[in-house]
mmCIF file of C-alpha atoms in Angstrom:
data_model
loop_
_atom_site.group_PDB
_atom_site.id
_atom_site.type_symbol
_atom_site.label_atom_id
_atom_site.label_comp_id
_atom_site.label_asym_id
_atom_site.label_seq_id
_atom_site.Cartn_x
_atom_site.Cartn_y
_atom_site.Cartn_z
ATOM 1 C CA UNK A 1 23.915 -8.588 -33.142
ATOM 2 C CA UNK A 2 22.582 -5.250 -34.422
ATOM 3 C CA UNK A 3 19.251 -3.813 -33.329
ATOM 4 C CA UNK A 4 17.938 -4.309 -36.860
ATOM 5 C CA UNK A 5 18.950 -7.971 -36.874
ATOM 6 C CA UNK A 6 17.288 -8.508 -33.489
ATOM 7 C CA UNK A 7 14.051 -7.024 -34.790
ATOM 8 C CA UNK A 8 14.089 -9.395 -37.761
ATOM 9 C CA UNK A 9 14.086 -12.322 -35.303
ATOM 10 C CA UNK A 10 10.921 -11.041 -33.594
ATOM 11 C CA UNK A 11 7.500 -11.727 -35.083
ATOM 12 C CA UNK A 12 5.541 -8.760 -36.352
ATOM 13 C CA UNK A 13 2.409 -7.771 -34.520
ATOM 14 C CA UNK A 14 -0.296 -9.452 -36.578
ATOM 15 C CA UNK A 15 -3.411 -8.438 -34.638
ATOM 16 C CA UNK A 16 -5.311 -5.208 -34.116
ATOM 17 C CA UNK A 17 -6.468 -5.690 -30.544
ATOM 18 C CA UNK A 18 -5.805 -7.932 -27.527
ATOM 19 C CA UNK A 19 -8.442 -8.552 -24.871
ATOM 20 C CA UNK A 20 -9.588 -11.028 -22.228
ATOM 21 C CA UNK A 21 -12.736 -13.069 -22.786
ATOM 22 C CA UNK A 22 -14.555 -15.778 -20.813
ATOM 23 C CA UNK A 23 -14.318 -19.300 -22.200
ATOM 24 C CA UNK A 24 -15.539 -22.673 -20.987
ATOM 25 C CA UNK A 25 -12.616 -23.392 -18.633
ATOM 26 C CA UNK A 26 -11.498 -19.917 -17.591
ATOM 27 C CA UNK A 27 -10.595 -16.647 -19.276
ATOM 28 C CA UNK A 28 -8.674 -16.524 -22.525
ATOM 29 C CA UNK A 29 -6.383 -13.931 -23.969
ATOM 30 C CA UNK A 30 -7.722 -13.226 -27.436
ATOM 31 C CA UNK A 31 -6.016 -11.499 -30.349
ATOM 32 C CA UNK A 32 -8.709 -10.280 -32.718
ATOM 33 C CA UNK A 33 -10.945 -12.964 -31.220
ATOM 34 C CA UNK A 34 -8.446 -15.825 -31.512
ATOM 35 C CA UNK A 35 -6.549 -17.336 -28.597
ATOM 36 C CA UNK A 36 -2.747 -17.582 -28.991
ATOM 37 C CA UNK A 37 -1.009 -20.857 -28.247
ATOM 38 C CA UNK A 38 1.861 -21.638 -25.914
ATOM 39 C CA UNK A 39 5.141 -23.094 -27.224
ATOM 40 C CA UNK A 40 3.622 -26.542 -26.526
ATOM 41 C CA UNK A 41 0.511 -25.532 -28.511
ATOM 42 C CA UNK A 42 -1.786 -25.112 -25.510
ATOM 43 C CA UNK A 43 -4.310 -22.237 -25.537
ATOM 44 C CA UNK A 44 -3.509 -19.189 -23.401
ATOM 45 C CA UNK A 45 -6.339 -19.636 -20.903
ATOM 46 C CA UNK A 46 -6.074 -18.281 -17.365
ATOM 47 C CA UNK A 47 -8.011 -19.093 -14.191
ATOM 48 C CA UNK A 48 -9.187 -15.534 -13.448
ATOM 49 C CA UNK A 49 -10.364 -12.593 -15.502
ATOM 50 C CA UNK A 50 -7.886 -10.292 -13.749
ATOM 51 C CA UNK A 51 -4.921 -12.449 -14.774
ATOM 52 C CA UNK A 52 -6.188 -12.714 -18.342
ATOM 53 C CA UNK A 53 -6.518 -8.933 -18.462
ATOM 54 C CA UNK A 54 -2.996 -8.485 -17.076
ATOM 55 C CA UNK A 55 -1.564 -10.711 -19.798
ATOM 56 C CA UNK A 56 -3.753 -9.281 -22.548
ATOM 57 C CA UNK A 57 -2.403 -5.840 -21.629
ATOM 58 C CA UNK A 58 1.125 -7.086 -22.374
ATOM 59 C CA UNK A 59 0.032 -8.212 -25.846
ATOM 60 C CA UNK A 60 -1.806 -4.938 -26.422
ATOM 61 C CA UNK A 61 1.324 -2.976 -25.433
ATOM 62 C CA UNK A 62 3.373 -4.515 -28.271
ATOM 63 C CA UNK A 63 3.906 -2.108 -31.147
ATOM 64 C CA UNK A 64 5.355 -3.192 -34.495
ATOM 65 C CA UNK A 65 7.065 -6.354 -33.258
ATOM 66 C CA UNK A 66 6.225 -8.810 -30.466
ATOM 67 C CA UNK A 67 9.021 -8.617 -27.913
ATOM 68 C CA UNK A 68 8.795 -11.513 -25.427
ATOM 69 C CA UNK A 69 11.320 -9.830 -23.153
ATOM 70 C CA UNK A 70 8.671 -7.178 -22.460
ATOM 71 C CA UNK A 71 6.013 -9.778 -21.613
ATOM 72 C CA UNK A 72 7.024 -11.374 -18.284
ATOM 73 C CA UNK A 73 3.491 -12.332 -17.221
ATOM 74 C CA UNK A 74 2.867 -14.022 -20.575
ATOM 75 C CA UNK A 75 6.077 -16.012 -20.256
ATOM 76 C CA UNK A 76 5.136 -17.054 -16.731
ATOM 77 C CA UNK A 77 1.677 -18.105 -17.873
ATOM 78 C CA UNK A 78 3.176 -20.281 -20.599
ATOM 79 C CA UNK A 79 5.395 -21.882 -17.959
ATOM 80 C CA UNK A 80 2.358 -22.650 -15.796
ATOM 81 C CA UNK A 81 0.423 -24.074 -18.719
ATOM 82 C CA UNK A 82 3.188 -26.093 -20.388
ATOM 83 C CA UNK A 83 5.473 -27.134 -17.538
ATOM 84 C CA UNK A 84 4.073 -26.782 -14.044
ATOM 85 C CA UNK A 85 0.874 -28.675 -14.699
ATOM 86 C CA UNK A 86 3.055 -31.686 -15.567
ATOM 87 C CA UNK A 87 5.804 -31.265 -12.945
ATOM 88 C CA UNK A 88 4.119 -30.009 -9.784
ATOM 89 C CA UNK A 89 6.247 -32.136 -7.446
ATOM 90 C CA UNK A 90 9.493 -30.911 -8.991
ATOM 91 C CA UNK A 91 8.410 -27.266 -8.824
ATOM 92 C CA UNK A 92 7.336 -27.619 -5.189
ATOM 93 C CA UNK A 93 10.771 -29.120 -4.563
ATOM 94 C CA UNK A 94 12.347 -26.029 -6.136
ATOM 95 C CA UNK A 95 10.492 -23.802 -3.661
ATOM 96 C CA UNK A 96 11.676 -26.003 -0.788
ATOM 97 C CA UNK A 97 15.238 -25.789 -2.122
ATOM 98 C CA UNK A 98 15.111 -21.990 -1.841
ATOM 99 C CA UNK A 99 13.871 -22.419 1.732
ATOM 100 C CA UNK A 100 16.867 -24.662 2.410
ATOM 101 C CA UNK A 101 19.244 -21.790 1.582
ATOM 102 C CA UNK A 102 16.929 -18.872 2.231
ATOM 103 C CA UNK A 103 18.638 -15.511 1.798
ATOM 104 C CA UNK A 104 17.063 -14.141 4.980
ATOM 105 C CA UNK A 105 18.920 -16.720 7.066
ATOM 106 C CA UNK A 106 22.419 -15.440 6.213
ATOM 107 C CA UNK A 107 23.220 -12.261 8.092
ATOM 108 C CA UNK A 108 26.136 -9.865 7.816
ATOM 109 C CA UNK A 109 28.773 -9.898 10.541
ATOM 110 C CA UNK A 110 29.471 -6.160 10.227
ATOM 111 C CA UNK A 111 28.971 -3.204 10.117
ATOM 112 C CA UNK A 112 26.720 -2.872 13.147
ATOM 113 C CA UNK A 113 24.112 -0.734 11.348
ATOM 114 C CA UNK A 114 23.619 -3.410 8.666
ATOM 115 C CA UNK A 115 23.564 -6.223 11.227
ATOM 116 C CA UNK A 116 20.858 -4.404 13.173
ATOM 117 C CA UNK A 117 18.807 -3.637 10.039
ATOM 118 C CA UNK A 118 18.892 -7.254 8.919
ATOM 119 C CA UNK A 119 17.980 -8.497 12.385
ATOM 120 C CA UNK A 120 15.035 -6.119 12.534
ATOM 121 C CA UNK A 121 13.659 -6.395 9.000
ATOM 122 C CA UNK A 122 14.581 -9.967 8.109
ATOM 123 C CA UNK A 123 13.779 -11.117 11.623
ATOM 124 C CA UNK A 124 10.254 -9.744 11.232
ATOM 125 C CA UNK A 125 9.742 -11.915 8.162
ATOM 126 C CA UNK A 126 11.043 -15.029 9.907
ATOM 127 C CA UNK A 127 8.610 -14.262 12.734
ATOM 128 C CA UNK A 128 5.805 -13.949 10.167
ATOM 129 C CA UNK A 129 6.698 -17.303 8.577
ATOM 130 C CA UNK A 130 6.523 -18.985 11.959
ATOM 131 C CA UNK A 131 3.274 -17.303 13.017
ATOM 132 C CA UNK A 132 1.527 -17.738 9.651
ATOM 133 C CA UNK A 133 2.796 -21.146 8.542
ATOM 134 C CA UNK A 134 4.532 -22.685 11.558
ATOM 135 C CA UNK A 135 7.904 -22.535 9.790
ATOM 136 C CA UNK A 136 11.015 -22.322 11.965
ATOM 137 C CA UNK A 137 14.288 -21.302 10.321
ATOM 138 C CA UNK A 138 17.847 -21.250 11.613
ATOM 139 C CA UNK A 139 19.916 -18.171 10.836
ATOM 140 C CA UNK A 140 23.637 -17.560 11.034
ATOM 141 C CA UNK A 141 26.154 -14.732 10.686
ATOM 142 C CA UNK A 142 28.233 -15.259 7.562
ATOM 143 C CA UNK A 143 27.778 -17.271 4.373
ATOM 144 C CA UNK A 144 28.613 -20.799 5.538
ATOM 145 C CA UNK A 145 25.638 -23.048 4.816
ATOM 146 C CA UNK A 146 23.297 -23.574 7.729
ATOM 147 C CA UNK A 147 21.032 -26.636 7.458
ATOM 148 C CA UNK A 148 17.358 -25.913 7.992
ATOM 149 C CA UNK A 149 15.050 -28.200 9.979
ATOM 150 C CA UNK A 150 13.798 -31.105 7.890
ATOM 151 C CA UNK A 151 10.291 -30.472 9.184
ATOM 152 C CA UNK A 152 10.412 -26.889 7.901
ATOM 153 C CA UNK A 153 11.485 -27.926 4.414
ATOM 154 C CA UNK A 154 8.845 -30.652 4.313
ATOM 155 C CA UNK A 155 6.211 -28.121 5.363
ATOM 156 C CA UNK A 156 7.285 -25.644 2.674
ATOM 157 C CA UNK A 157 7.093 -28.355 0.023
ATOM 158 C CA UNK A 158 3.696 -29.524 1.272
ATOM 159 C CA UNK A 159 2.417 -25.947 1.289
ATOM 160 C CA UNK A 160 3.642 -25.425 -2.267
ATOM 161 C CA UNK A 161 1.796 -28.542 -3.392
ATOM 162 C CA UNK A 162 -1.494 -27.144 -2.083
ATOM 163 C CA UNK A 163 -1.245 -24.203 -4.494
ATOM 164 C CA UNK A 164 -2.922 -24.203 -7.891
ATOM 165 C CA UNK A 165 -0.653 -24.371 -10.941
ATOM 166 C CA UNK A 166 -0.563 -20.623 -11.536
ATOM 167 C CA UNK A 167 0.050 -19.699 -7.902
ATOM 168 C CA UNK A 168 2.724 -22.388 -7.624
ATOM 169 C CA UNK A 169 4.383 -21.062 -10.771
ATOM 170 C CA UNK A 170 4.411 -17.547 -9.344
ATOM 171 C CA UNK A 171 5.743 -18.742 -6.001
ATOM 172 C CA UNK A 172 8.639 -20.601 -7.613
ATOM 173 C CA UNK A 173 9.421 -17.584 -9.786
ATOM 174 C CA UNK A 174 9.312 -15.237 -6.784
ATOM 175 C CA UNK A 175 11.528 -17.525 -4.710
ATOM 176 C CA UNK A 176 14.151 -17.369 -7.440
ATOM 177 C CA UNK A 177 13.760 -13.630 -7.906
ATOM 178 C CA UNK A 178 14.203 -12.906 -4.197
ATOM 179 C CA UNK A 179 16.458 -15.840 -3.303
ATOM 180 C CA UNK A 180 13.944 -16.531 -0.566
ATOM 181 C CA UNK A 181 10.973 -18.835 -0.162
ATOM 182 C CA UNK A 182 9.908 -16.751 2.835
ATOM 183 C CA UNK A 183 9.626 -13.579 0.788
ATOM 184 C CA UNK A 184 7.896 -15.462 -2.035
ATOM 185 C CA UNK A 185 5.250 -16.786 0.345
ATOM 186 C CA UNK A 186 4.805 -13.337 1.870
ATOM 187 C CA UNK A 187 4.149 -11.730 -1.513
ATOM 188 C CA UNK A 188 1.833 -14.565 -2.481
ATOM 189 C CA UNK A 189 -0.171 -13.943 0.711
ATOM 190 C CA UNK A 190 -0.277 -10.173 0.210
ATOM 191 C CA UNK A 191 1.863 -9.627 3.306
ATOM 192 C CA UNK A 192 4.440 -7.732 1.208
ATOM 193 C CA UNK A 193 4.390 -5.979 -2.131
ATOM 194 C CA UNK A 194 6.753 -7.304 -4.756
ATOM 195 C CA UNK A 195 8.874 -4.153 -4.530
ATOM 196 C CA UNK A 196 9.108 -4.379 -0.747
ATOM 197 C CA UNK A 197 10.166 -8.020 -0.993
ATOM 198 C CA UNK A 198 12.787 -7.087 -3.582
ATOM 199 C CA UNK A 199 14.097 -4.330 -1.324
ATOM 200 C CA UNK A 200 14.376 -6.800 1.553
ATOM 201 C CA UNK A 201 16.206 -9.291 -0.659
ATOM 202 C CA UNK A 202 18.641 -6.512 -1.659
ATOM 203 C CA UNK A 203 18.918 -5.023 1.806
ATOM 204 C CA UNK A 204 22.714 -5.358 1.944
ATOM 205 C CA UNK A 205 23.107 -3.894 -1.576
ATOM 206 C CA UNK A 206 20.831 -0.994 -0.690
ATOM 207 C CA UNK A 207 22.810 -0.401 2.497
ATOM 208 C CA UNK A 208 26.081 -0.272 0.559
ATOM 209 C CA UNK A 209 24.548 2.093 -2.014
ATOM 210 C CA UNK A 210 23.466 4.393 0.808
ATOM 211 C CA UNK A 211 27.054 4.504 2.043
ATOM 212 C CA UNK A 212 28.996 4.650 -1.221
ATOM 213 C CA UNK A 213 26.548 5.358 -4.013
ATOM 214 C CA UNK A 214 25.406 3.134 -6.878
ATOM 215 C CA UNK A 215 26.982 2.760 -10.314
ATOM 216 C CA UNK A 216 24.995 2.750 -13.545
ATOM 217 C CA UNK A 217 25.229 -1.012 -14.056
ATOM 218 C CA UNK A 218 23.903 -1.766 -10.566
ATOM 219 C CA UNK A 219 21.127 0.768 -11.032
ATOM 220 C CA UNK A 220 20.073 -0.790 -14.327
ATOM 221 C CA UNK A 221 20.042 -4.246 -12.770
ATOM 222 C CA UNK A 222 17.920 -3.011 -9.873
ATOM 223 C CA UNK A 223 15.461 -1.406 -12.281
ATOM 224 C CA UNK A 224 15.160 -4.630 -14.295
ATOM 225 C CA UNK A 225 14.501 -6.632 -11.128
ATOM 226 C CA UNK A 226 11.900 -4.079 -10.049
ATOM 227 C CA UNK A 227 9.944 -4.704 -13.261
ATOM 228 C CA UNK A 228 9.782 -8.409 -12.440
ATOM 229 C CA UNK A 229 8.910 -7.709 -8.794
ATOM 230 C CA UNK A 230 6.018 -5.476 -9.859
ATOM 231 C CA UNK A 231 4.801 -8.128 -12.285
ATOM 232 C CA UNK A 232 4.793 -10.927 -9.708
ATOM 233 C CA UNK A 233 2.962 -8.672 -7.262
ATOM 234 C CA UNK A 234 0.258 -8.049 -9.867
ATOM 235 C CA UNK A 235 0.254 -11.758 -10.786
ATOM 236 C CA UNK A 236 -0.625 -12.828 -7.237
ATOM 237 C CA UNK A 237 -3.155 -10.012 -6.828
ATOM 238 C CA UNK A 238 -4.869 -11.159 -10.017
ATOM 239 C CA UNK A 239 -5.154 -14.689 -8.648
ATOM 240 C CA UNK A 240 -6.661 -13.751 -5.278
#
């Protein structure tokens, strides 16, 4: 599809200004004073002013056309409003599923420098999960699945269920982004920045790039992931 054809599929910007405003049940994003609706026709109302301002800034940044691909926080908010409020148990189960195959639990077997870096940096996060939340994880060298303690997975799911809809939505998104419930919980708590969590999730890729360099495709992918990591960091900060 040509660039021109893609633009024709995107709605034109129809408003002059986007801003956040207090409403009865939170803070709404408003476009020329009117609140946009989600795909399920729910108003775009957020629990904090900071989150509403973050999302309003995405709408304000649109130029001639509204490009949803450039609005990750808005998309996540719509998910929280339309889906997570109705499927909290399923979403908490998704977070627990990432804990069941957490990326930090699968270590390289060689080279020694990578093994030591993973043990040091990933091990510190497993120590944090145990100290902060009482979560004990098994780890293994290689990629063969290692079952995690049932009590740990139950605790992760229970913890996820204590979160409000927007924090739960962000936690599930972060777990998928990082391939790790541990890193998602750490960013949610402010223990790590989103970029630092992304770097930890890509530790083996970063190590290989240090040794052999990085091609353009890998660099572009890393940059795209960094945008999402920065967004989820700001999302959690706006909810605190």
